[in-house]
């Protein structure tokens, strides 16, 4: 797949039939995502940008993944990017287009979009928007699998690969004393 070169889009120049964005994004162009996780292969996008009323809709498919480190066993594993993308882009965020006066300034977003993205002065940065979506989708504590047993806190053995035989001392529970209390009836 060819490289997607244009990532900053002037929204007022999008044709009426929409704009097709197909190509690969090199890992070097995903700098913010690379700071948090490993991006070692190009990310492929097949997106369509079209104007709808006062906003633009970006829909399509993204294929790629990131390398993360498991918080429990420290093993590296791959996690896929969000596959389907559906964003609403507001080219005039300074205008109160979506303000509901009965809600005292609260903003209500169009119900057909997962996310509303601002494009100040009509310029939309595709790579920044994609990185934002992926960074928000990353887990706070990456886990290689639901069944991960983690590292032994005593000897450091990966308990997914072998049992170490260490006996973990029972920690005192401050609530154990409550079991000794008797209730007066």
C-alpha positions as protocol buffer text, in pm:
chain_id: "A"
residue {
  index: 1
  type: UNK
  ca { x: 0 y: 0 z: 0 }
}
residue {
  index: 2
  type: UNK
  ca { x: 132 y: 346 z: -85 }
}
residue {
  index: 3
  type: UNK
  ca { x: 229 y: 593 z: 187 }
}
residue {
  index: 4
  type: UNK
  ca { x: -35 y: 843 z: 295 }
}
residue {
  index: 5
  type: UNK
  ca { x: 155 y: 1170 z: 254 }
}
residue {
  index: 6
  type: UNK
  ca { x: -108 y: 1436 z: 313 }
}
residue {
  index: 7
  type: UNK
  ca { x: -214 y: 1430 z: 675 }
}
residue {
  index: 8
  type: UNK
  ca { x: -321 y: 1792 z: 724 }
}
residue {
  index: 9
  type: UNK
  ca { x: -643 y: 1858 z: 535 }
}
residue {
  index: 10
  type: UNK
  ca { x: -803 y: 2192 z: 452 }
}
residue {
  index: 11
  type: UNK
  ca { x: -1171 y: 2109 z: 512 }
}
residue {
  index: 12
  type: UNK
  ca { x: -1314 y: 2377 z: 284 }
}
residue {
  index: 13
  type: UNK
  ca { x: -1133 y: 2209 z: -7 }
}
residue {
  index: 14
  type: UNK
  ca { x: -1299 y: 1870 z: 45 }
}
residue {
  index: 15
  type: UNK
  ca { x: -1505 y: 1793 z: -268 }
}
residue {
  index: 16
  type: UNK
  ca { x: -1881 y: 1752 z: -235 }
}
residue {
  index: 17
  type: UNK
  ca { x: -1856 y: 1377 z: -300 }
}
residue {
  index: 18
  type: UNK
  ca { x: -1602 y: 1350 z: -19 }
}
residue {
  index: 19
  type: UNK
  ca { x: -1236 y: 1266 z: 5 }
}
residue {
  index: 20
  type: UNK
  ca { x: -1090 y: 916 z: 11 }
}
residue {
  index: 21
  type: UNK
  ca { x: -783 y: 866 z: 232 }
}
residue {
  index: 22
  type: UNK
  ca { x: -608 y: 537 z: 159 }
}
residue {
  index: 23
  type: UNK
  ca { x: -252 y: 446 z: 239 }
}
residue {
  index: 24
  type: UNK
  ca { x: 3 y: 355 z: 502 }
}
residue {
  index: 25
  type: UNK
  ca { x: 136 y: 578 z: 778 }
}
residue {
  index: 26
  type: UNK
  ca { x: 501 y: 515 z: 864 }
}
residue {
  index: 27
  type: UNK
  ca { x: 582 y: 451 z: 1233 }
}
residue {
  index: 28
  type: UNK
  ca { x: 814 y: 754 z: 1239 }
}
residue {
  index: 29
  type: UNK
  ca { x: 514 y: 981 z: 1177 }
}
residue {
  index: 30
  type: UNK
  ca { x: 335 y: 846 z: 1487 }
}
residue {
  index: 31
  type: UNK
  ca { x: 579 y: 1004 z: 1733 }
}
residue {
  index: 32
  type: UNK
  ca { x: 339 y: 1055 z: 2026 }
}
residue {
  index: 33
  type: UNK
  ca { x: 217 y: 696 z: 2005 }
}
residue {
  index: 34
  type: UNK
  ca { x: 577 y: 575 z: 1979 }
}
residue {
  index: 35
  type: UNK
  ca { x: 661 y: 745 z: 2312 }
}
residue {
  index: 36
  type: UNK
  ca { x: 408 y: 526 z: 2493 }
}
residue {
  index: 37
  type: UNK
  ca { x: 428 y: 200 z: 2301 }
}
residue {
  index: 38
  type: UNK
  ca { x: 630 y: 41 z: 2024 }
}
residue {
  index: 39
  type: UNK
  ca { x: 509 y: 103 z: 1669 }
}
residue {
  index: 40
  type: UNK
  ca { x: 728 y: -107 z: 1440 }
}
residue {
  index: 41
  type: UNK
  ca { x: 517 y: -148 z: 1125 }
}
residue {
  index: 42
  type: UNK
  ca { x: 312 y: 89 z: 908 }
}
residue {
  index: 43
  type: UNK
  ca { x: -49 y: 155 z: 997 }
}
residue {
  index: 44
  type: UNK
  ca { x: -288 y: 116 z: 703 }
}
residue {
  index: 45
  type: UNK
  ca { x: -590 y: 344 z: 670 }
}
residue {
  index: 46
  type: UNK
  ca { x: -892 y: 329 z: 442 }
}
residue {
  index: 47
  type: UNK
  ca { x: -1100 y: 633 z: 536 }
}
residue {
  index: 48
  type: UNK
  ca { x: -1362 y: 856 z: 379 }
}
residue {
  index: 49
  type: UNK
  ca { x: -1415 y: 1223 z: 473 }
}
residue {
  index: 50
  type: UNK
  ca { x: -1745 y: 1383 z: 376 }
}
residue {
  index: 51
  type: UNK
  ca { x: -1930 y: 1702 z: 471 }
}
residue {
  index: 52
  type: UNK
  ca { x: -2262 y: 1665 z: 649 }
}
residue {
  index: 53
  type: UNK
  ca { x: -2440 y: 1987 z: 743 }
}
residue {
  index: 54
  type: UNK
  ca { x: -2198 y: 2201 z: 950 }
}
residue {
  index: 55
  type: UNK
  ca { x: -1958 y: 1918 z: 1033 }
}
residue {
  index: 56
  type: UNK
  ca { x: -1746 y: 1663 z: 850 }
}
residue {
  index: 57
  type: UNK
  ca { x: -1764 y: 1289 z: 908 }
}
residue {
  index: 58
  type: UNK
  ca { x: -1455 y: 1069 z: 895 }
}
residue {
  index: 59
  type: UNK
  ca { x: -1541 y: 701 z: 865 }
}
residue {
  index: 60
  type: UNK
  ca { x: -1352 y: 390 z: 771 }
}
residue {
  index: 61
  type: UNK
  ca { x: -1108 y: 124 z: 877 }
}
residue {
  index: 62
  type: UNK
  ca { x: -764 y: 136 z: 1040 }
}
residue {
  index: 63
  type: UNK
  ca { x: -535 y: -167 z: 1049 }
}
residue {
  index: 64
  type: UNK
  ca { x: -229 y: -186 z: 1268 }
}
residue {
  index: 65
  type: UNK
  ca { x: -109 y: -252 z: 1618 }
}
residue {
  index: 66
  type: UNK
  ca { x: 124 y: -150 z: 1896 }
}
residue {
  index: 67
  type: UNK
  ca { x: 371 y: -343 z: 2109 }
}
residue {
  index: 68
  type: UNK
  ca { x: 305 y: -313 z: 2482 }
}
residue {
  index: 69
  type: UNK
  ca { x: 468 y: -452 z: 2795 }
}
residue {
  index: 70
  type: UNK
  ca { x: 249 y: -651 z: 3035 }
}
residue {
  index: 71
  type: UNK
  ca { x: 231 y: -484 z: 3378 }
}
residue {
  index: 72
  type: UNK
  ca { x: 217 y: -823 z: 3550 }
}
residue {
  index: 73
  type: UNK
  ca { x: 479 y: -1044 z: 3380 }
}
residue {
  index: 74
  type: UNK
  ca { x: 679 y: -784 z: 3179 }
}
residue {
  index: 75
  type: UNK
  ca { x: 634 y: -983 z: 2857 }
}
residue {
  index: 76
  type: UNK
  ca { x: 590 y: -787 z: 2534 }
}
residue {
  index: 77
  type: UNK
  ca { x: 270 y: -844 z: 2340 }
}
residue {
  index: 78
  type: UNK
  ca { x: 88 y: -691 z: 2045 }
}
residue {
  index: 79
  type: UNK
  ca { x: -243 y: -509 z: 2071 }
}
residue {
  index: 80
  type: UNK
  ca { x: -450 y: -409 z: 1767 }
}
residue {
  index: 81
  type: UNK
  ca { x: -554 y: -48 z: 1707 }
}
residue {
  index: 82
  type: UNK
  ca { x: -925 y: 27 z: 1707 }
}
residue {
  index: 83
  type: UNK
  ca { x: -1044 y: -118 z: 1376 }
}
residue {
  index: 84
  type: UNK
  ca { x: -1345 y: 98 z: 1284 }
}
residue {
  index: 85
  type: UNK
  ca { x: -1322 y: 476 z: 1303 }
}
residue {
  index: 86
  type: UNK
  ca { x: -1615 y: 717 z: 1310 }
}
residue {
  index: 87
  type: UNK
  ca { x: -1538 y: 1079 z: 1397 }
}
residue {
  index: 88
  type: UNK
  ca { x: -1730 y: 1402 z: 1366 }
}
residue {
  index: 89
  type: UNK
  ca { x: -1507 y: 1700 z: 1283 }
}
residue {
  index: 90
  type: UNK
  ca { x: -1618 y: 2054 z: 1370 }
}
residue {
  index: 91
  type: UNK
  ca { x: -1442 y: 2314 z: 1150 }
}
residue {
  index: 92
  type: UNK
  ca { x: -1579 y: 2601 z: 1360 }
}
residue {
  index: 93
  type: UNK
  ca { x: -1528 y: 2506 z: 1726 }
}
residue {
  index: 94
  type: UNK
  ca { x: -1534 y: 2871 z: 1833 }
}
residue {
  index: 95
  type: UNK
  ca { x: -1899 y: 2899 z: 1726 }
}
residue {
  index: 96
  type: UNK
  ca { x: -2160 y: 2767 z: 1964 }
}
residue {
  index: 97
  type: UNK
  ca { x: -2319 y: 2549 z: 1696 }
}
residue {
  index: 98
  type: UNK
  ca { x: -2420 y: 2266 z: 1927 }
}
residue {
  index: 99
  type: UNK
  ca { x: -2509 y: 2455 z: 2242 }
}
residue {
  index: 100
  type: UNK
  ca { x: -2850 y: 2389 z: 2389 }
}
residue {
  index: 101
  type: UNK
  ca { x: -2970 y: 2704 z: 2569 }
}
residue {
  index: 102
  type: UNK
  ca { x: -3197 y: 2501 z: 2796 }
}
residue {
  index: 103
  type: UNK
  ca { x: -2892 y: 2311 z: 2927 }
}
residue {
  index: 104
  type: UNK
  ca { x: -2703 y: 2624 z: 3046 }
}
residue {
  index: 105
  type: UNK
  ca { x: -2406 y: 2591 z: 2814 }
}
residue {
  index: 106
  type: UNK
  ca { x: -2362 y: 2215 z: 2810 }
}
residue {
  index: 107
  type: UNK
  ca { x: -2256 y: 2081 z: 2474 }
}
residue {
  index: 108
  type: UNK
  ca { x: -2444 y: 1795 z: 2312 }
}
residue {
  index: 109
  type: UNK
  ca { x: -2262 y: 1604 z: 2043 }
}
residue {
  index: 110
  type: UNK
  ca { x: -2422 y: 1463 z: 1729 }
}
residue {
  index: 111
  type: UNK
  ca { x: -2555 y: 1118 z: 1815 }
}
residue {
  index: 112
  type: UNK
  ca { x: -2419 y: 949 z: 1502 }
}
residue {
  index: 113
  type: UNK
  ca { x: -2052 y: 999 z: 1590 }
}
residue {
  index: 114
  type: UNK
  ca { x: -1838 y: 832 z: 1854 }
}
residue {
  index: 115
  type: UNK
  ca { x: -1618 y: 1133 z: 1899 }
}
residue {
  index: 116
  type: UNK
  ca { x: -1622 y: 1502 z: 1810 }
}
residue {
  index: 117
  type: UNK
  ca { x: -1289 y: 1649 z: 1699 }
}
residue {
  index: 118
  type: UNK
  ca { x: -1220 y: 2019 z: 1659 }
}
residue {
  index: 119
  type: UNK
  ca { x: -1050 y: 2154 z: 1348 }
}
residue {
  index: 120
  type: UNK
  ca { x: -966 y: 2517 z: 1429 }
}
residue {
  index: 121
  type: UNK
  ca { x: -972 y: 2750 z: 1129 }
}
residue {
  index: 122
  type: UNK
  ca { x: -1077 y: 2459 z: 906 }
}
residue {
  index: 123
  type: UNK
  ca { x: -749 y: 2262 z: 923 }
}
residue {
  index: 124
  type: UNK
  ca { x: -776 y: 1896 z: 1023 }
}
residue {
  index: 125
  type: UNK
  ca { x: -466 y: 1696 z: 1122 }
}
residue {
  index: 126
  type: UNK
  ca { x: -541 y: 1330 z: 1051 }
}
residue {
  index: 127
  type: UNK
  ca { x: -234 y: 1188 z: 1228 }
}
residue {
  index: 128
  type: UNK
  ca { x: -302 y: 1387 z: 1547 }
}
residue {
  index: 129
  type: UNK
  ca { x: -665 y: 1266 z: 1550 }
}
residue {
  index: 130
  type: UNK
  ca { x: -562 y: 902 z: 1494 }
}
residue {
  index: 131
  type: UNK
  ca { x: -297 y: 922 z: 1766 }
}
residue {
  index: 132
  type: UNK
  ca { x: -551 y: 1072 z: 2006 }
}
residue {
  index: 133
  type: UNK
  ca { x: -791 y: 784 z: 1941 }
}
residue {
  index: 134
  type: UNK
  ca { x: -522 y: 520 z: 1986 }
}
residue {
  index: 135
  type: UNK
  ca { x: -375 y: 679 z: 2300 }
}
residue {
  index: 136
  type: UNK
  ca { x: -721 y: 692 z: 2457 }
}
residue {
  index: 137
  type: UNK
  ca { x: -781 y: 327 z: 2365 }
}
residue {
  index: 138
  type: UNK
  ca { x: -461 y: 202 z: 2530 }
}
residue {
  index: 139
  type: UNK
  ca { x: -516 y: 29 z: 2864 }
}
residue {
  index: 140
  type: UNK
  ca { x: -387 y: 192 z: 3184 }
}
residue {
  index: 141
  type: UNK
  ca { x: -236 y: -138 z: 3298 }
}
residue {
  index: 142
  type: UNK
  ca { x: -159 y: -348 z: 2990 }
}
residue {
  index: 143
  type: UNK
  ca { x: -212 y: -720 z: 3046 }
}
residue {
  index: 144
  type: UNK
  ca { x: -91 y: -984 z: 2799 }
}
residue {
  index: 145
  type: UNK
  ca { x: -390 y: -1209 z: 2874 }
}
residue {
  index: 146
  type: UNK
  ca { x: -673 y: -1243 z: 3124 }
}
residue {
  index: 147
  type: UNK
  ca { x: -504 y: -1555 z: 3262 }
}
residue {
  index: 148
  type: UNK
  ca { x: -167 y: -1385 z: 3329 }
}
residue {
  index: 149
  type: UNK
  ca { x: -26 y: -1495 z: 3665 }
}
residue {
  index: 150
  type: UNK
  ca { x: 247 y: -1231 z: 3675 }
}
residue {
  index: 151
  type: UNK
  ca { x: 586 y: -1246 z: 3841 }
}
residue {
  index: 152
  type: UNK
  ca { x: 649 y: -1406 z: 4180 }
}
residue {
  index: 153
  type: UNK
  ca { x: 695 y: -1120 z: 4430 }
}
residue {
  index: 154
  type: UNK
  ca { x: 957 y: -1325 z: 4619 }
}
residue {
  index: 155
  type: UNK
  ca { x: 1193 y: -1470 z: 4353 }
}
residue {
  index: 156
  type: UNK
  ca { x: 1079 y: -1291 z: 4034 }
}
residue {
  index: 157
  type: UNK
  ca { x: 996 y: -1608 z: 3836 }
}
residue {
  index: 158
  type: UNK
  ca { x: 741 y: -1566 z: 3558 }
}
residue {
  index: 159
  type: UNK
  ca { x: 453 y: -1776 z: 3695 }
}
residue {
  index: 160
  type: UNK
  ca { x: 309 y: -1817 z: 3343 }
}
residue {
  index: 161
  type: UNK
  ca { x: 611 y: -2026 z: 3245 }
}
residue {
  index: 162
  type: UNK
  ca { x: 690 y: -2217 z: 3566 }
}
residue {
  index: 163
  type: UNK
  ca { x: 582 y: -2258 z: 3926 }
}
residue {
  index: 164
  type: UNK
  ca { x: 857 y: -2142 z: 4161 }
}
residue {
  index: 165
  type: UNK
  ca { x: 737 y: -2309 z: 4481 }
}
residue {
  index: 166
  type: UNK
  ca { x: 773 y: -1994 z: 4690 }
}
residue {
  index: 167
  type: UNK
  ca { x: 531 y: -1971 z: 4981 }
}
residue {
  index: 168
  type: UNK
  ca { x: 390 y: -1626 z: 5023 }
}
residue {
  index: 169
  type: UNK
  ca { x: 345 y: -1533 z: 5388 }
}
residue {
  index: 170
  type: UNK
  ca { x: -11 y: -1463 z: 5493 }
}
residue {
  index: 171
  type: UNK
  ca { x: -59 y: -1092 z: 5537 }
}
residue {
  index: 172
  type: UNK
  ca { x: -238 y: -978 z: 5848 }
}
residue {
  index: 173
  type: UNK
  ca { x: -581 y: -846 z: 5782 }
}
residue {
  index: 174
  type: UNK
  ca { x: -681 y: -563 z: 6018 }
}
residue {
  index: 175
  type: UNK
  ca { x: -1042 y: -680 z: 5995 }
}
residue {
  index: 176
  type: UNK
  ca { x: -965 y: -1026 z: 6143 }
}
residue {
  index: 177
  type: UNK
  ca { x: -1031 y: -883 z: 6489 }
}
residue {
  index: 178
  type: UNK
  ca { x: -1393 y: -823 z: 6393 }
}
residue {
  index: 179
  type: UNK
  ca { x: -1448 y: -1199 z: 6372 }
}
residue {
  index: 180
  type: UNK
  ca { x: -1384 y: -1217 z: 6747 }
}
residue {
  index: 181
  type: UNK
  ca { x: -1660 y: -970 z: 6833 }
}
residue {
  index: 182
  type: UNK
  ca { x: -1990 y: -1105 z: 6956 }
}
residue {
  index: 183
  type: UNK
  ca { x: -2318 y: -939 z: 6884 }
}
residue {
  index: 184
  type: UNK
  ca { x: -2560 y: -877 z: 7170 }
}
residue {
  index: 185
  type: UNK
  ca { x: -2909 y: -981 z: 7086 }
}
